[in-house]
Amino acid sequence: MCGIIGYVGNKNAIPILIEGLKKLEYRGYDSAGIAYIKNQKIITKKKKGKIKNLETSLEDDNSNIGIGHTRWATHGKVNVTNCHPHTVGDITLVHNGIIENYEKLKNELLNKGYNFKSDTDSEVAAAYIDYLYKQDKDILKVLNSCKNYFKGSYALGIILHDKDDSLYALRKDSPLIIGISKDGNFIASDMPAILKYTNSYLLLDNDEVAVLTKNNVLVYNNLKPITKKTLTFDYNEEESLKDEYEHYMLKEINEQPKVVKEFITKYIDNKQIDKLPNLKKYNKIDIVACGSAYHAGLIGKYLIEEFGNIEVNVEIASEYRYKKLFIDNKTLVIAISQSGETADTLACVRIAKEYGVDTLGIVNVVASSIAREVDNVIYINAGCEIAVATTKAYLLQVLTLATLAYNLAHDDKQNDFSKLPIILSKLVKQNYYDLAKKIAKQEHIFFIGRNIDYAIALEASLKLKEISYIHSETYAAGELKHGSISLIDKGRIVIAIVTKKSIADKTISNIKEVKARGAYVVLVTLKSLNITSDCYDEIIVIDDICELLVPLITIIPLQILAYEVAKIRGCDIDKPRNLAKSVTVE
Ligand code: F6R
């Protein structure tokens, strides 16, 4: 979701901005733009669509200072006018976030004679800063006062046409980091945007204002200069290369055995499991997350309840944040997030903290907002995940929850961790091309399952729909006859997941019901369940592993299937339409 890059230094800013925007592409965007200063004038270039469109429209030029932006439309259509940077008077800015009170501010400014070209809240922010700047020519004071006027979330990168040596930044609840190098300094939404130049960075906190010049970065809190810790980003450049893979998603699916093995080596083989938080002291756990992370949480619920004997409530973060909570000092709130920046999940962490309950983050991106704000964090260490549709981070979220459940259970029958990377390595090499061809022709498809199989089905269905654009629904198998079974007609593909032995017969009855109505059933099951062939039209059989770890292997064929279907349909697999990797607005 919206990406920001900015640079001031000895080098030409223009290629740095374009390179940086390309590295932020994975966040999701629909238009892009840059602005730089040349002879005390702001030059702005914007284009709808891909960054390539912007890049090819640029003439040879040179500037030592500039800002760039990838826009993921929130206020106003996808068009060049709404695209950032926005200039109003002396102020040119890029914005990530939402200024919630922009209509009120806009009315105020209209009364003062300001006019607006775009429909965006960001142009209003630029105009408001310009308005304040016209009253008090001290830009630092003006930027520091923004917190008194702007409601909502914002990361802002700002340049002024007559200050060609300074780049300004401020943030509240939207990510922004500051990169430091000997050839100049950067602002960016995320480290990959600037890693080509530096891995030294500092984190800007809420309500702080930064002033970057080519040799210096000054950060102010309430106008007082403060000292920030310089951090080093631990990163392997190769991680972000596609290598021989056609898509990042395929690469990330294939990385799963390796990242899972690393996790197991750390916590199980090297006996570091005691370093994980012990959940025994809690009566209840609330898990909050969005999308696939929510699905991982659902799996965690079944595992922790079954093997750890603690009640777990899983909620979509955007719902949890607005509901009445029943939590006390015996409750743990777990926030699961790959990016660590998902606005709704972050809001839940803050609410939980207001209630004074313990918070635990299961996070991938190191030093992200959620990781910094929770009381305790477990990093899943999935490495850089570029494809918008998560695979390896989801798997490690599930593995983390399974490990927490195992830690509670101390049941050796559930310790098949060493088998896991071996089975995964075998599974990621499979293909399901013939089945994918059949699915690719469908307009609607259904997934069914019970209990943990239902949670796996939800994730499999999301993976398929988000990258192939096929309408896909998941039903708890027992719920079908309460309405949804009327959707089943001849040839309708139903993917049924049956791995939980104790209730396999129940799901099989539901499968027979849909088969009797003409459904084409694809069964995903374990070898040991030996389900008879009258129950399916096609079958995907998975090797057995202890019950605790079954969800980790069952999802793999379904990730591959989703990938293959999307490829047959010619979809933009790594960057599906309308989606953003990091959802930093509510
Ligand atoms: C789907 C997907 C999303 C994310 C969701 C939460 O493939 O990736 O549903 O899981 O947007 O994102 P994080 O985990 O960054 O909080």
PDB file of C-alpha atoms in Angstrom, residues 316-502:
ATOM      1  CA  ILE A 316     -10.474 -10.448  12.330  1.00  0.00           C
ATOM      2  CA  ALA A 317      -8.553  -7.391  13.526  1.00  0.00           C
ATOM      3  CA  SER A 318     -10.854  -4.872  11.817  1.00  0.00           C
ATOM      4  CA  GLU A 319     -13.770  -6.355  13.812  1.00  0.00           C
ATOM      5  CA  TYR A 320     -11.970  -6.824  17.107  1.00  0.00           C
ATOM      6  CA  ARG A 321     -10.968  -3.203  17.302  1.00  0.00           C
ATOM      7  CA  TYR A 322     -14.598  -2.051  17.383  1.00  0.00           C
ATOM      8  CA  LYS A 323     -16.196  -4.648  19.614  1.00  0.00           C
ATOM      9  CA  LYS A 324     -16.716  -5.022  23.322  1.00  0.00           C
ATOM     10  CA  LEU A 325     -13.792  -6.971  24.721  1.00  0.00           C
ATOM     11  CA  PHE A 326     -13.827  -9.496  27.518  1.00  0.00           C
ATOM     12  CA  ILE A 327     -10.192  -9.492  28.511  1.00  0.00           C
ATOM     13  CA  ASP A 328      -8.329  -9.287  31.795  1.00  0.00           C
ATOM     14  CA  ASN A 329      -4.863  -9.909  33.188  1.00  0.00           C
ATOM     15  CA  LYS A 330      -5.271 -13.644  32.545  1.00  0.00           C
ATOM     16  CA  THR A 331      -5.762 -12.987  28.813  1.00  0.00           C
ATOM     17  CA  LEU A 332      -2.985 -12.881  26.238  1.00  0.00           C
ATOM     18  CA  VAL A 333      -3.575 -11.006  22.980  1.00  0.00           C
ATOM     19  CA  ILE A 334      -1.548 -12.429  20.094  1.00  0.00           C
ATOM     20  CA  ALA A 335      -1.175 -10.247  16.987  1.00  0.00           C
ATOM     21  CA  ILE A 336      -0.074 -12.115  13.860  1.00  0.00           C
ATOM     22  CA  SER A 337       1.328 -10.124  10.966  1.00  0.00           C
ATOM     23  CA  GLN A 338       3.883 -10.712   8.229  1.00  0.00           C
ATOM     24  CA  SER A 339       4.499  -7.022   7.575  1.00  0.00           C
ATOM     25  CA  GLY A 340       4.056  -5.903  11.171  1.00  0.00           C
ATOM     26  CA  GLU A 341       2.399  -2.784   9.760  1.00  0.00           C
ATOM     27  CA  THR A 342      -1.204  -3.872   9.154  1.00  0.00           C
ATOM     28  CA  ALA A 343      -3.197  -0.928  10.495  1.00  0.00           C
ATOM     29  CA  ASP A 344      -6.093  -2.912  11.992  1.00  0.00           C
ATOM     30  CA  THR A 345      -3.833  -5.443  13.697  1.00  0.00           C
ATOM     31  CA  LEU A 346      -1.675  -2.660  15.088  1.00  0.00           C
ATOM     32  CA  ALA A 347      -4.793  -0.900  16.399  1.00  0.00           C
ATOM     33  CA  CYS A 348      -5.776  -4.098  18.266  1.00  0.00           C
ATOM     34  CA  VAL A 349      -2.355  -4.226  19.925  1.00  0.00           C
ATOM     35  CA  ARG A 350      -2.835  -0.669  21.136  1.00  0.00           C
ATOM     36  CA  ILE A 351      -6.321  -1.393  22.428  1.00  0.00           C
ATOM     37  CA  ALA A 352      -5.087  -4.484  24.271  1.00  0.00           C
ATOM     38  CA  LYS A 353      -2.347  -2.409  25.848  1.00  0.00           C
ATOM     39  CA  GLU A 354      -4.904   0.177  26.974  1.00  0.00           C
ATOM     40  CA  TYR A 355      -6.660  -2.666  28.799  1.00  0.00           C
ATOM     41  CA  GLY A 356      -3.326  -3.550  30.378  1.00  0.00           C
ATOM     42  CA  VAL A 357      -3.256  -7.122  29.047  1.00  0.00           C
ATOM     43  CA  ASP A 358      -0.113  -8.871  27.800  1.00  0.00           C
ATOM     44  CA  THR A 359       0.528  -8.747  24.063  1.00  0.00           C
ATOM     45  CA  LEU A 360       2.587 -11.091  21.916  1.00  0.00           C
ATOM     46  CA  GLY A 361       3.477 -10.466  18.262  1.00  0.00           C
ATOM     47  CA  ILE A 362       4.147 -13.186  15.691  1.00  0.00           C
ATOM     48  CA  VAL A 363       5.835 -11.056  13.070  1.00  0.00           C
ATOM     49  CA  ASN A 364       8.129 -11.365  10.077  1.00  0.00           C
ATOM     50  CA  VAL A 365       9.444  -7.858   9.412  1.00  0.00           C
ATOM     51  CA  VAL A 366      12.009  -6.966  12.041  1.00  0.00           C
ATOM     52  CA  ALA A 367      11.476  -3.685  13.910  1.00  0.00           C
ATOM     53  CA  SER A 368       8.106  -3.124  12.252  1.00  0.00           C
ATOM     54  CA  SER A 369       5.468  -1.213  14.217  1.00  0.00           C
ATOM     55  CA  ILE A 370       3.723  -4.274  15.685  1.00  0.00           C
ATOM     56  CA  ALA A 371       7.061  -5.853  16.596  1.00  0.00           C
ATOM     57  CA  ARG A 372       8.031  -2.680  18.418  1.00  0.00           C
ATOM     58  CA  GLU A 373       4.775  -2.117  20.244  1.00  0.00           C
ATOM     59  CA  VAL A 374       3.962  -5.587  21.607  1.00  0.00           C
ATOM     60  CA  ASP A 375       5.315  -6.690  24.988  1.00  0.00           C
ATOM     61  CA  ASN A 376       6.926  -9.758  23.463  1.00  0.00           C
ATOM     62  CA  VAL A 377       7.697 -10.699  19.861  1.00  0.00           C
ATOM     63  CA  ILE A 378       8.465 -13.961  18.093  1.00  0.00           C
ATOM     64  CA  TYR A 379      10.106 -13.323  14.748  1.00  0.00           C
ATOM     65  CA  ILE A 380       9.175 -16.029  12.281  1.00  0.00           C
ATOM     66  CA  ASN A 381      12.277 -15.293  10.142  1.00  0.00           C
ATOM     67  CA  ALA A 382      10.667 -16.113   6.818  1.00  0.00           C
ATOM     68  CA  GLY A 383      13.026 -13.704   5.038  1.00  0.00           C
ATOM     69  CA  CYS A 384      11.820 -11.173   2.514  1.00  0.00           C
ATOM     70  CA  GLU A 385       8.390 -12.056   1.105  1.00  0.00           C
ATOM     71  CA  ILE A 386       7.783 -10.192  -2.136  1.00  0.00           C
ATOM     72  CA  ALA A 387       4.716 -11.866  -3.693  1.00  0.00           C
ATOM     73  CA  VAL A 388       1.578 -10.151  -2.469  1.00  0.00           C
ATOM     74  CA  ALA A 389      -0.060 -13.516  -1.758  1.00  0.00           C
ATOM     75  CA  THR A 390       1.679 -14.910   1.276  1.00  0.00           C
ATOM     76  CA  THR A 391       2.914 -18.503   1.359  1.00  0.00           C
ATOM     77  CA  LYS A 392       6.100 -18.926   3.370  1.00  0.00           C
ATOM     78  CA  ALA A 393       5.198 -16.324   5.998  1.00  0.00           C
ATOM     79  CA  TYR A 394       1.768 -17.931   6.466  1.00  0.00           C
ATOM     80  CA  LEU A 395       3.425 -21.327   6.901  1.00  0.00           C
ATOM     81  CA  LEU A 396       5.823 -20.018   9.520  1.00  0.00           C
ATOM     82  CA  GLN A 397       2.983 -18.294  11.362  1.00  0.00           C
ATOM     83  CA  VAL A 398       1.263 -21.693  11.566  1.00  0.00           C
ATOM     84  CA  LEU A 399       4.527 -23.376  12.584  1.00  0.00           C
ATOM     85  CA  THR A 400       5.048 -20.824  15.359  1.00  0.00           C
ATOM     86  CA  LEU A 401       1.558 -21.487  16.709  1.00  0.00           C
ATOM     87  CA  ALA A 402       2.072 -25.253  16.435  1.00  0.00           C
ATOM     88  CA  THR A 403       5.341 -24.914  18.355  1.00  0.00           C
ATOM     89  CA  LEU A 404       3.604 -22.890  21.081  1.00  0.00           C
ATOM     90  CA  ALA A 405       0.934 -25.616  21.304  1.00  0.00           C
ATOM     91  CA  TYR A 406       3.631 -28.295  21.455  1.00  0.00           C
ATOM     92  CA  ASN A 407       5.372 -26.387  24.221  1.00  0.00           C
ATOM     93  CA  LEU A 408       2.145 -26.464  26.218  1.00  0.00           C
ATOM     94  CA  ALA A 409       1.376 -30.103  25.463  1.00  0.00           C
ATOM     95  CA  HIS A 410       4.781 -31.725  26.005  1.00  0.00           C
ATOM     96  CA  ASP A 411       3.401 -34.690  24.082  1.00  0.00           C
ATOM     97  CA  ASP A 412       6.132 -36.633  22.332  1.00  0.00           C
ATOM     98  CA  LYS A 413       3.622 -38.219  19.987  1.00  0.00           C
ATOM     99  CA  GLN A 414       3.296 -34.776  18.419  1.00  0.00           C
ATOM    100  CA  ASN A 415       7.005 -34.365  17.790  1.00  0.00           C
ATOM    101  CA  ASP A 416       7.440 -35.087  14.095  1.00  0.00           C
ATOM    102  CA  PHE A 417       9.230 -31.802  13.537  1.00  0.00           C
ATOM    103  CA  SER A 418      12.248 -33.494  11.951  1.00  0.00           C
ATOM    104  CA  LYS A 419      10.019 -35.113   9.289  1.00  0.00           C
ATOM    105  CA  LEU A 420       8.449 -31.822   8.308  1.00  0.00           C
ATOM    106  CA  PRO A 421      11.151 -30.345   5.997  1.00  0.00           C
ATOM    107  CA  ILE A 422      11.502 -33.719   4.241  1.00  0.00           C
ATOM    108  CA  ILE A 423       7.789 -33.996   3.483  1.00  0.00           C
ATOM    109  CA  LEU A 424       7.640 -30.335   2.470  1.00  0.00           C
ATOM    110  CA  SER A 425      10.585 -30.774   0.070  1.00  0.00           C
ATOM    111  CA  LYS A 426       8.720 -33.577  -1.647  1.00  0.00           C
ATOM    112  CA  LEU A 427       5.448 -31.669  -1.784  1.00  0.00           C
ATOM    113  CA  VAL A 428       6.798 -28.444  -3.279  1.00  0.00           C
ATOM    114  CA  LYS A 429       8.063 -30.414  -6.295  1.00  0.00           C
ATOM    115  CA  GLN A 430       4.593 -31.702  -7.225  1.00  0.00           C
ATOM    116  CA  ASN A 431       2.428 -30.208  -9.933  1.00  0.00           C
ATOM    117  CA  TYR A 432      -1.307 -30.391 -10.451  1.00  0.00           C
ATOM    118  CA  TYR A 433      -1.471 -29.101 -13.974  1.00  0.00           C
ATOM    119  CA  ASP A 434      -4.383 -31.222 -15.278  1.00  0.00           C
ATOM    120  CA  LEU A 435      -6.549 -30.301 -12.329  1.00  0.00           C
ATOM    121  CA  ALA A 436      -5.470 -26.660 -12.600  1.00  0.00           C
ATOM    122  CA  LYS A 437      -6.640 -26.631 -16.249  1.00  0.00           C
ATOM    123  CA  LYS A 438     -10.116 -27.782 -15.144  1.00  0.00           C
ATOM    124  CA  ILE A 439     -10.310 -25.229 -12.345  1.00  0.00           C
ATOM    125  CA  ALA A 440      -9.068 -22.422 -14.584  1.00  0.00           C
ATOM    126  CA  LYS A 441     -12.266 -22.719 -16.641  1.00  0.00           C
ATOM    127  CA  GLN A 442     -14.563 -22.290 -13.634  1.00  0.00           C
ATOM    128  CA  GLU A 443     -16.311 -19.139 -12.538  1.00  0.00           C
ATOM    129  CA  HIS A 444     -17.155 -20.434  -9.066  1.00  0.00           C
ATOM    130  CA  ILE A 445     -15.535 -23.037  -6.884  1.00  0.00           C
ATOM    131  CA  PHE A 446     -16.128 -24.268  -3.347  1.00  0.00           C
ATOM    132  CA  PHE A 447     -13.942 -25.559  -0.566  1.00  0.00           C
ATOM    133  CA  ILE A 448     -15.285 -27.583   2.347  1.00  0.00           C
ATOM    134  CA  GLY A 449     -13.833 -28.991   5.547  1.00  0.00           C
ATOM    135  CA  ARG A 450     -14.527 -29.366   9.237  1.00  0.00           C
ATOM    136  CA  ASN A 451     -12.628 -28.087  12.259  1.00  0.00           C
ATOM    137  CA  ILE A 452      -8.936 -27.574  11.370  1.00  0.00           C
ATOM    138  CA  ASP A 453      -9.642 -28.703   7.794  1.00  0.00           C
ATOM    139  CA  TYR A 454     -12.089 -25.818   7.536  1.00  0.00           C
ATOM    140  CA  ALA A 455      -9.342 -23.382   8.607  1.00  0.00           C
ATOM    141  CA  ILE A 456      -6.980 -24.853   5.980  1.00  0.00           C
ATOM    142  CA  ALA A 457      -9.743 -24.602   3.370  1.00  0.00           C
ATOM    143  CA  LEU A 458     -10.242 -20.906   4.136  1.00  0.00           C
ATOM    144  CA  GLU A 459      -6.597 -20.205   3.354  1.00  0.00           C
ATOM    145  CA  ALA A 460      -6.593 -22.413   0.229  1.00  0.00           C
ATOM    146  CA  SER A 461      -9.674 -20.613  -1.063  1.00  0.00           C
ATOM    147  CA  LEU A 462      -8.213 -17.155  -0.402  1.00  0.00           C
ATOM    148  CA  LYS A 463      -5.002 -18.120  -2.204  1.00  0.00           C
ATOM    149  CA  LEU A 464      -6.955 -19.258  -5.249  1.00  0.00           C
ATOM    150  CA  LYS A 465      -9.322 -16.303  -5.473  1.00  0.00           C
ATOM    151  CA  GLU A 466      -6.801 -13.541  -4.824  1.00  0.00           C
ATOM    152  CA  ILE A 467      -4.417 -14.557  -7.579  1.00  0.00           C
ATOM    153  CA  SER A 468      -6.693 -16.241 -10.159  1.00  0.00           C
ATOM    154  CA  TYR A 469      -9.790 -14.013  -9.694  1.00  0.00           C
ATOM    155  CA  ILE A 470     -12.035 -17.096  -9.626  1.00  0.00           C
ATOM    156  CA  HIS A 471     -14.882 -16.688  -7.195  1.00  0.00           C
ATOM    157  CA  SER A 472     -14.209 -19.139  -4.398  1.00  0.00           C
ATOM    158  CA  GLU A 473     -16.122 -19.795  -1.174  1.00  0.00           C
ATOM    159  CA  THR A 474     -15.365 -21.955   1.823  1.00  0.00           C
ATOM    160  CA  TYR A 475     -18.024 -23.681   3.860  1.00  0.00           C
ATOM    161  CA  ALA A 476     -17.819 -25.595   7.098  1.00  0.00           C
ATOM    162  CA  ALA A 477     -18.888 -28.941   5.650  1.00  0.00           C
ATOM    163  CA  GLY A 478     -21.643 -29.486   8.215  1.00  0.00           C
ATOM    164  CA  GLU A 479     -23.167 -26.121   7.446  1.00  0.00           C
ATOM    165  CA  LEU A 480     -23.762 -26.783   3.737  1.00  0.00           C
ATOM    166  CA  LYS A 481     -27.268 -28.104   4.065  1.00  0.00           C
ATOM    167  CA  HIS A 482     -28.375 -24.993   5.879  1.00  0.00           C
ATOM    168  CA  GLY A 483     -28.513 -23.056   2.639  1.00  0.00           C
ATOM    169  CA  SER A 484     -25.336 -23.108   0.559  1.00  0.00           C
ATOM    170  CA  ILE A 485     -25.872 -26.582  -0.886  1.00  0.00           C
ATOM    171  CA  SER A 486     -28.403 -25.012  -3.254  1.00  0.00           C
ATOM    172  CA  LEU A 487     -25.388 -23.598  -5.134  1.00  0.00           C
ATOM    173  CA  ILE A 488     -24.140 -27.061  -6.035  1.00  0.00           C
ATOM    174  CA  ASP A 489     -24.981 -28.020  -9.597  1.00  0.00           C
ATOM    175  CA  LYS A 490     -23.675 -30.521 -12.126  1.00  0.00           C
ATOM    176  CA  GLY A 491     -19.915 -30.383 -12.598  1.00  0.00           C
ATOM    177  CA  ARG A 492     -19.355 -27.768  -9.877  1.00  0.00           C
ATOM    178  CA  ILE A 493     -15.865 -28.293  -8.464  1.00  0.00           C
ATOM    179  CA  VAL A 494     -15.794 -28.803  -4.704  1.00  0.00           C
ATOM    180  CA  ILE A 495     -12.415 -29.218  -3.030  1.00  0.00           C
ATOM    181  CA  ALA A 496     -12.876 -31.184   0.181  1.00  0.00           C
ATOM    182  CA  ILE A 497     -10.166 -31.322   2.816  1.00  0.00           C
ATOM    183  CA  VAL A 498     -10.260 -34.356   5.087  1.00  0.00           C
ATOM    184  CA  THR A 499      -7.272 -34.824   7.377  1.00  0.00           C
ATOM    185  CA  LYS A 500      -8.737 -34.966  10.857  1.00  0.00           C
ATOM    186  CA  LYS A 501      -9.287 -38.618  11.588  1.00  0.00           C
ATOM    187  CA  SER A 502     -11.783 -38.227  14.428  1.00  0.00           C
TER     188      SER A 502
END
